[in-house]
XYZ file of C-alpha atoms in Angstrom:
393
model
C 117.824 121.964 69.093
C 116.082 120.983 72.141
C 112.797 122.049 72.786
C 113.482 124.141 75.560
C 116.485 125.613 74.027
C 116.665 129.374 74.050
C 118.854 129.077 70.709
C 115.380 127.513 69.178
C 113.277 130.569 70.822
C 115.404 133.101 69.540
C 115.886 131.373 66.128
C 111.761 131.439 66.184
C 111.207 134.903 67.312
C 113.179 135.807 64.330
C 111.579 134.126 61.667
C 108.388 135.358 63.236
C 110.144 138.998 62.838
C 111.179 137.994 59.301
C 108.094 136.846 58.144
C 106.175 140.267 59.421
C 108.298 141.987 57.551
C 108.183 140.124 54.389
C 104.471 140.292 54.525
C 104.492 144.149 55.164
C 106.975 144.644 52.459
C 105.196 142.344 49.543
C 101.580 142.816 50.317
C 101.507 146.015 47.380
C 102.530 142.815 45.252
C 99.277 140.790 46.369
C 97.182 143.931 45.537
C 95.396 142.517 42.472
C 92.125 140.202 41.916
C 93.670 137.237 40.057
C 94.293 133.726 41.467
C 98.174 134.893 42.273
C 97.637 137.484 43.984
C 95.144 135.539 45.967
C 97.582 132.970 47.043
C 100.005 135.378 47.674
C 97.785 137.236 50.160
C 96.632 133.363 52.125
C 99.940 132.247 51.820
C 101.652 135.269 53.823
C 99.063 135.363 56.011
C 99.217 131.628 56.788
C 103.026 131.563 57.308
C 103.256 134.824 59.348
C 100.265 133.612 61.505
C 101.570 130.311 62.085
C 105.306 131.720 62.795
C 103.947 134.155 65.475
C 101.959 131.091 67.102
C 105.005 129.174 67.109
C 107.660 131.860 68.631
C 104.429 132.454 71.454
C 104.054 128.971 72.256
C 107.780 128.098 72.791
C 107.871 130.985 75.379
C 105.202 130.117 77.463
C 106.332 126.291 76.884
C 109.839 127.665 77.995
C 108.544 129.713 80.796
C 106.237 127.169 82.447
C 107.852 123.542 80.849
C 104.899 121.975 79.778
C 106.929 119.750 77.573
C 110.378 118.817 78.209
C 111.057 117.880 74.668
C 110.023 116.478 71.463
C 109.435 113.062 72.278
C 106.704 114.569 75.001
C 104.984 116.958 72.919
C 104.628 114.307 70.179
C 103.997 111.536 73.156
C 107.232 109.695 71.920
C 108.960 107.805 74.054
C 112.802 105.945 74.132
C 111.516 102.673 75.536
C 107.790 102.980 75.448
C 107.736 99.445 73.926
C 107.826 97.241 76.927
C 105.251 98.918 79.060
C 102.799 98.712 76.314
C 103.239 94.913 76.199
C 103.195 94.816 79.845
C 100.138 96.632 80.108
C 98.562 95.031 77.071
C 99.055 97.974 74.612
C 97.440 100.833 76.834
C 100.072 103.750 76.519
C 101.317 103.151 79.658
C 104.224 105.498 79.076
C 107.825 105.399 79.615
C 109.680 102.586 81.455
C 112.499 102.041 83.607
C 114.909 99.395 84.655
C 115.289 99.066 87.983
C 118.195 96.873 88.660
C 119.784 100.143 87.800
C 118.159 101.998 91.206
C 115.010 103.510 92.264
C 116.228 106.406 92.305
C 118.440 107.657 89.278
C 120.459 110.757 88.900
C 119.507 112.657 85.814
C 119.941 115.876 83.495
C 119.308 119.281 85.137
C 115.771 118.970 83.426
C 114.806 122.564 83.829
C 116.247 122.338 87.271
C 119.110 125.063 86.054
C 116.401 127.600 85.216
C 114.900 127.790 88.396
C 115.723 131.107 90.212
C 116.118 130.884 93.832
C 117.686 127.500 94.702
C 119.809 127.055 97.838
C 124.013 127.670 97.041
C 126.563 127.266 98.685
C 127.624 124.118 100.947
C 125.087 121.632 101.622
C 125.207 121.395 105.263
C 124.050 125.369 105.829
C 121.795 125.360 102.666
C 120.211 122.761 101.844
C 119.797 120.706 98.175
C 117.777 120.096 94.924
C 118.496 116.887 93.180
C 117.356 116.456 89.933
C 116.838 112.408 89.753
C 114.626 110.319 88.210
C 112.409 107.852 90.096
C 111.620 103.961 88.604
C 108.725 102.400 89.649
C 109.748 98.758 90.822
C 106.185 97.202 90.127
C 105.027 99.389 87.315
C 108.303 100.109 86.052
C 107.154 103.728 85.657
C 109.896 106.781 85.193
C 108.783 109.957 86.588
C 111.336 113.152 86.747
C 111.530 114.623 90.380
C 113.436 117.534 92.081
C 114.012 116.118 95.665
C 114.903 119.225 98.171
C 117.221 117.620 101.106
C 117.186 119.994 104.173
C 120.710 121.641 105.237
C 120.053 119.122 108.308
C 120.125 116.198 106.173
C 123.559 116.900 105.673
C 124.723 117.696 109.307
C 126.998 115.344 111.731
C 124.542 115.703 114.555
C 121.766 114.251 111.955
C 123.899 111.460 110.075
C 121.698 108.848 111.547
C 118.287 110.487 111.393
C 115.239 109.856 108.576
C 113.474 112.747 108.018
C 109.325 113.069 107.166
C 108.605 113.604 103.694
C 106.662 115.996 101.539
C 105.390 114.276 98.136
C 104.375 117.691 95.961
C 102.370 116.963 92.751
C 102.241 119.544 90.337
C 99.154 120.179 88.379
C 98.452 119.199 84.608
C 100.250 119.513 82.322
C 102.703 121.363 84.563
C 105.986 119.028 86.243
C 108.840 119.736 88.439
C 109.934 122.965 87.207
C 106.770 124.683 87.707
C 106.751 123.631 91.626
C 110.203 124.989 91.722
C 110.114 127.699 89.788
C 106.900 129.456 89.620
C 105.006 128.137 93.133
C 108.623 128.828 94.312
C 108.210 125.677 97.186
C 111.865 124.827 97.602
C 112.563 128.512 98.155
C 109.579 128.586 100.433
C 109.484 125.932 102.443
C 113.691 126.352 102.877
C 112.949 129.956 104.304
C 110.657 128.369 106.658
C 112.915 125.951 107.650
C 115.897 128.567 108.650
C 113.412 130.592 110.456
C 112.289 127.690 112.745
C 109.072 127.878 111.652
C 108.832 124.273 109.921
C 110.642 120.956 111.141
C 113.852 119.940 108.669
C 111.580 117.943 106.066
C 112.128 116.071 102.636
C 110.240 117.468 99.837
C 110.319 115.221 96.891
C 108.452 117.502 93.293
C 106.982 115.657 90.689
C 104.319 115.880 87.836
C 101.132 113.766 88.747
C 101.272 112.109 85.559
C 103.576 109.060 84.204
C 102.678 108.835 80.888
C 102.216 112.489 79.347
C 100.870 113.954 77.321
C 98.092 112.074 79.226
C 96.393 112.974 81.896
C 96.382 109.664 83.889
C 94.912 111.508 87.013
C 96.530 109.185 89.310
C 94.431 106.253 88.730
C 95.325 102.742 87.765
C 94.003 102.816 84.630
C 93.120 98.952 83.255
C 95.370 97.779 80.043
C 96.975 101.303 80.806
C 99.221 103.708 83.206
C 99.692 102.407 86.535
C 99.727 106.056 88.176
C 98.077 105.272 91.372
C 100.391 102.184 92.303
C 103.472 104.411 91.698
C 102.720 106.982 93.445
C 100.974 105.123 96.339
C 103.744 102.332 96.172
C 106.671 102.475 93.951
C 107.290 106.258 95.166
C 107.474 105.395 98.771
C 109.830 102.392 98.048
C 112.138 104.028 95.618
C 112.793 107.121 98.609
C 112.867 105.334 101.401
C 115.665 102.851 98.949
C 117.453 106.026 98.403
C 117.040 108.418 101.044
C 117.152 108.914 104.684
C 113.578 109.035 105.130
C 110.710 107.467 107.421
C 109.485 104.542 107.171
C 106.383 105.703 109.319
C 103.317 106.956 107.564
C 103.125 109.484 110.216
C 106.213 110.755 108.056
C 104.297 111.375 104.702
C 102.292 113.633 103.348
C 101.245 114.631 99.896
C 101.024 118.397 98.707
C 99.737 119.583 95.262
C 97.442 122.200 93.591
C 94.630 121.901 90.998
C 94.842 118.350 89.789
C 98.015 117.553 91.699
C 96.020 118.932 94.689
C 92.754 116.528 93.363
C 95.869 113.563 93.139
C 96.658 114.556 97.014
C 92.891 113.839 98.065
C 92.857 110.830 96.503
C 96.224 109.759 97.558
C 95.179 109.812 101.055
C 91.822 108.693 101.246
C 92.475 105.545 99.451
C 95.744 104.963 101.119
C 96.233 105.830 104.482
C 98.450 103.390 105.108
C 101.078 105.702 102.774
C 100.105 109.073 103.490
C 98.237 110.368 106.728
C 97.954 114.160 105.426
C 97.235 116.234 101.949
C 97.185 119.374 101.529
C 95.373 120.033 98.261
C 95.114 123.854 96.566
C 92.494 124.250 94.445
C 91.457 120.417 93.476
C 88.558 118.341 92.600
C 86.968 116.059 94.392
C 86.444 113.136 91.670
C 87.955 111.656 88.631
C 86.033 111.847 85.456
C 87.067 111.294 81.563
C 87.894 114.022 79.575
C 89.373 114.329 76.120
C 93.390 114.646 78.071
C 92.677 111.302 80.141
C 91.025 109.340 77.323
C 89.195 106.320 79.231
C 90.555 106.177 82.927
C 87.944 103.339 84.239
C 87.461 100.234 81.544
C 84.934 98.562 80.604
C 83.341 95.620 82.372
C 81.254 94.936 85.318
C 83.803 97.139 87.435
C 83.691 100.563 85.568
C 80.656 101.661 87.307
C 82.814 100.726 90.938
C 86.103 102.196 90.122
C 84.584 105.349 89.138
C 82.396 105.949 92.126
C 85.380 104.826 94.317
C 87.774 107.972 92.722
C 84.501 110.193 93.867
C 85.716 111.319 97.228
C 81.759 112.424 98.229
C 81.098 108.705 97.577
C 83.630 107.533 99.656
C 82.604 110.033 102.423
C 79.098 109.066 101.907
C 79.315 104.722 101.565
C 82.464 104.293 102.569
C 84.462 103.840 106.362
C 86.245 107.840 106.447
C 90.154 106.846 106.788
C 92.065 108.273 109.910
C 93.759 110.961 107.438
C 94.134 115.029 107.888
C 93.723 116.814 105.311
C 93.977 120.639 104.277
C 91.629 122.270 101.597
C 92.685 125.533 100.036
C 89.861 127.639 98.241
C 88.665 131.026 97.585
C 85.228 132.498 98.251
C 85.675 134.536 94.829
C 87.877 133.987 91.675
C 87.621 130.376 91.623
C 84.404 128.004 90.687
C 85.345 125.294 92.985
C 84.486 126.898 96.185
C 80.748 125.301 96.598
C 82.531 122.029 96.054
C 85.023 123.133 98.757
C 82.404 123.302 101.028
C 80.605 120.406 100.067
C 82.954 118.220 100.877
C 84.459 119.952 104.208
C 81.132 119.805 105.274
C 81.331 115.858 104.504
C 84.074 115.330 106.502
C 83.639 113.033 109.798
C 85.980 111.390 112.330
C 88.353 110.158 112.014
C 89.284 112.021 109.063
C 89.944 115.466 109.692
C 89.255 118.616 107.411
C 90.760 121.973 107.731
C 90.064 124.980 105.279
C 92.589 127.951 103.908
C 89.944 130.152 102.353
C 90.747 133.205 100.357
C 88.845 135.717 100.124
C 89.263 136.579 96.511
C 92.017 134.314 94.301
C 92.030 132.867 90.995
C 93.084 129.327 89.807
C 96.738 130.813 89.598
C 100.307 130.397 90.897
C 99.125 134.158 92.836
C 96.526 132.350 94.763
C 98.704 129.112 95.161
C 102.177 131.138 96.205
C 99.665 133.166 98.462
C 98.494 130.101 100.603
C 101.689 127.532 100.283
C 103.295 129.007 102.881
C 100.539 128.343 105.447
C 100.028 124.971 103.583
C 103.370 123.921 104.641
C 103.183 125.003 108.478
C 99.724 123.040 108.822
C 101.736 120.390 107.177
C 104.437 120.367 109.615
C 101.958 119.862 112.467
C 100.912 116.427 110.834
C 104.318 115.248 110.224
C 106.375 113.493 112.851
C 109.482 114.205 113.686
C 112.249 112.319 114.494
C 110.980 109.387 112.555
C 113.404 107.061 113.433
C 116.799 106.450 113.501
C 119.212 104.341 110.809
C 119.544 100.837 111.945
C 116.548 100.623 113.598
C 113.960 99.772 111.090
């Protein structure tokens, strides 16, 4: 049974009810002082504890798809093999072949348990592709959910590229939360029927490629190759694929808590790929932790590659990039607010900074469903739109 599976929740949830019962139903047996009765007491506790964790943590596992299966909860992998010789043994996480496309269709991969999604034909609603994207340097798989605009679909648009919306979920979240629980298909389709946001491409994705670690986006040395997918391979394997620009006028990267912090640093260090983030709740620089393991090296160059993932560095000793960018925050409920400020205040030309401050809103999908749809309209206004036409670059 897959991971997932509601057959293995249910199947759970009972043996969790079973083993209640059988511990209600014995314990008069434990009731003595000997070494039995002991070990009879430990053991049913033990077993009806651990059952009860289990059935809980395949619901909320189900309900927010943490893990898509076995082989990620256990960090297992099909064909982890070659990128760990490619990258020198470092975990660098699945791999891909891509002589077999960029862009590969896939399994629903939660997509089917997302409430919401357009129906009906393509052309008047819209559509979310489950695919799976190959990295053609790193050779990187990530899963994505790539909306496609009823436009995209149209007669009147068969030529057109679109601008595109990179969203990056945060850790140890992927695709389905984006779709399902900060609801930004269903959002950002409304938005689109109501004129209120240009036909765009939003392409959802999970900021790491090789969980269960955190590679925070970063090119980690003898390891994950995050930050050259995302800032490379990603762009490629679309614009391969889809009708999209080819301008980075066109691109922008969305994403909240450390797909938000993945946003920031998207942009500042490559404006040449993205001109605008809007970032929900992030961080403003890369550090270790026990989820990312060691993200810098060793060396004479750890010292520089960590200061350069410090976006107050950057702002500080470093040229600001000709980027716009869109911080989301709350005055109350959330910690990172000083640090909001901090670096808004940072901020010169010709980088631009705007804010969407809460008054009160936790680090939550409330807060985040709360302030995506003004997210996306400040988005729009970066974005150009028409890119360009088929044919002509």
């Amino acid at each position: 049974m897959g991971l997932t599976s509601r057959s293995l929740l249910y199947a759970m949830a009972a043996a969790a009810v079973v083993c209640v019962g059988l511990t209600l139903w014995l314990w008069p047996r434990f009731a003595g002082r000997g070494p039995r009765a002991l070990l009879g007491r430990l053991g049913s506790i033990v077993v009806t504890q651990l059952a009860v964790v289990a059935a809980l943590g395949l619901v909320v596992n189900t309900n927010f798809q943490f893990y898509a299966s076995w082989h990620e909860l256990f960090g297992l992998y099909d064909d982890a093999p070659a990128a760990a010789g490619k990258w020198g043994g470092g975990g660098a996480g699945p791999v891909g072949d891509p002589s077999k496309g960029l862009v590969q269709a896939s399994g629903p991969d939660g997509l089917d348990k997302v409430h919401g999604l357009p129906t009906g034909p393509p052309q008047r609603s819209g559509r979310v592709e489950s695919v799976r994207i190959v990295g053609k340097r790193t050779r990187a798989v990530d899963p994505a959910y790539v909306y496609l605009p009823p436009q995209y679909f149209q007669p009147q648009y068969a030529r057109q590229r679109f601008p595109v919306i990179v969203a990056l979920s945060g850790y140890p979240g992927g695709t389905f939360l984006l779709g399902q629980h900060l609801r930004l298909p269903q959002t950002a389709g409304q938005l689109m029927r109501t004129g209120r946001m240009q036909p765009t491409v939003i392409v959802m994705m999970r900021p790491t490629i090789a969980p269960p670690r955190d590679t925070q986006c970063t090119d980690v040395p003898g390891g994950p190759q995050a930050e050259t997918f995302f800032a490379r391979d990603v762009p490629d394997a679309l614009k391969s694929h889809y009708r999209v620009g080819h301008d980075p006028g066109g691109w922008g990267v969305l994403g909240y808590s450390s797909g938000g912090s993945c946003a920031l640093q998207l942009v500042m260090r490559h404006a040449r790929t993205y001109t605008s983030a809007a970032a929900l709740s992030p961080d403003y620089k890369v550090s270790n932790d026990p989820t990312t393991g060691d993200l810098f090296g060793s060396g004479r160059d750890r010292v520089r590659r960590r200061q350069e993932h410090d976006l107050m560095w950057r702002l500080r000793h470093l040229p600001a990039p000709q980027v716009n960018v869109l911080i989301g925050t709350s005055r109350t409920g959330e910690k990172n607010y000083p640090a909001a400020r901090a670096f808004l205040a940072a901020v010169r030309p010709p980088m631009q900074a705007d804010s969407l401050v809460l008054d009160h809103g936790s680090h939550n999908f409330a807060t985040w469903r709360r302030e995506l749809p003004a997210a996306l309209r400040w988005m729009d206004k970066q974005l150009t739109f028409p890119e360009d036409v088929v044919g002509n670059s």
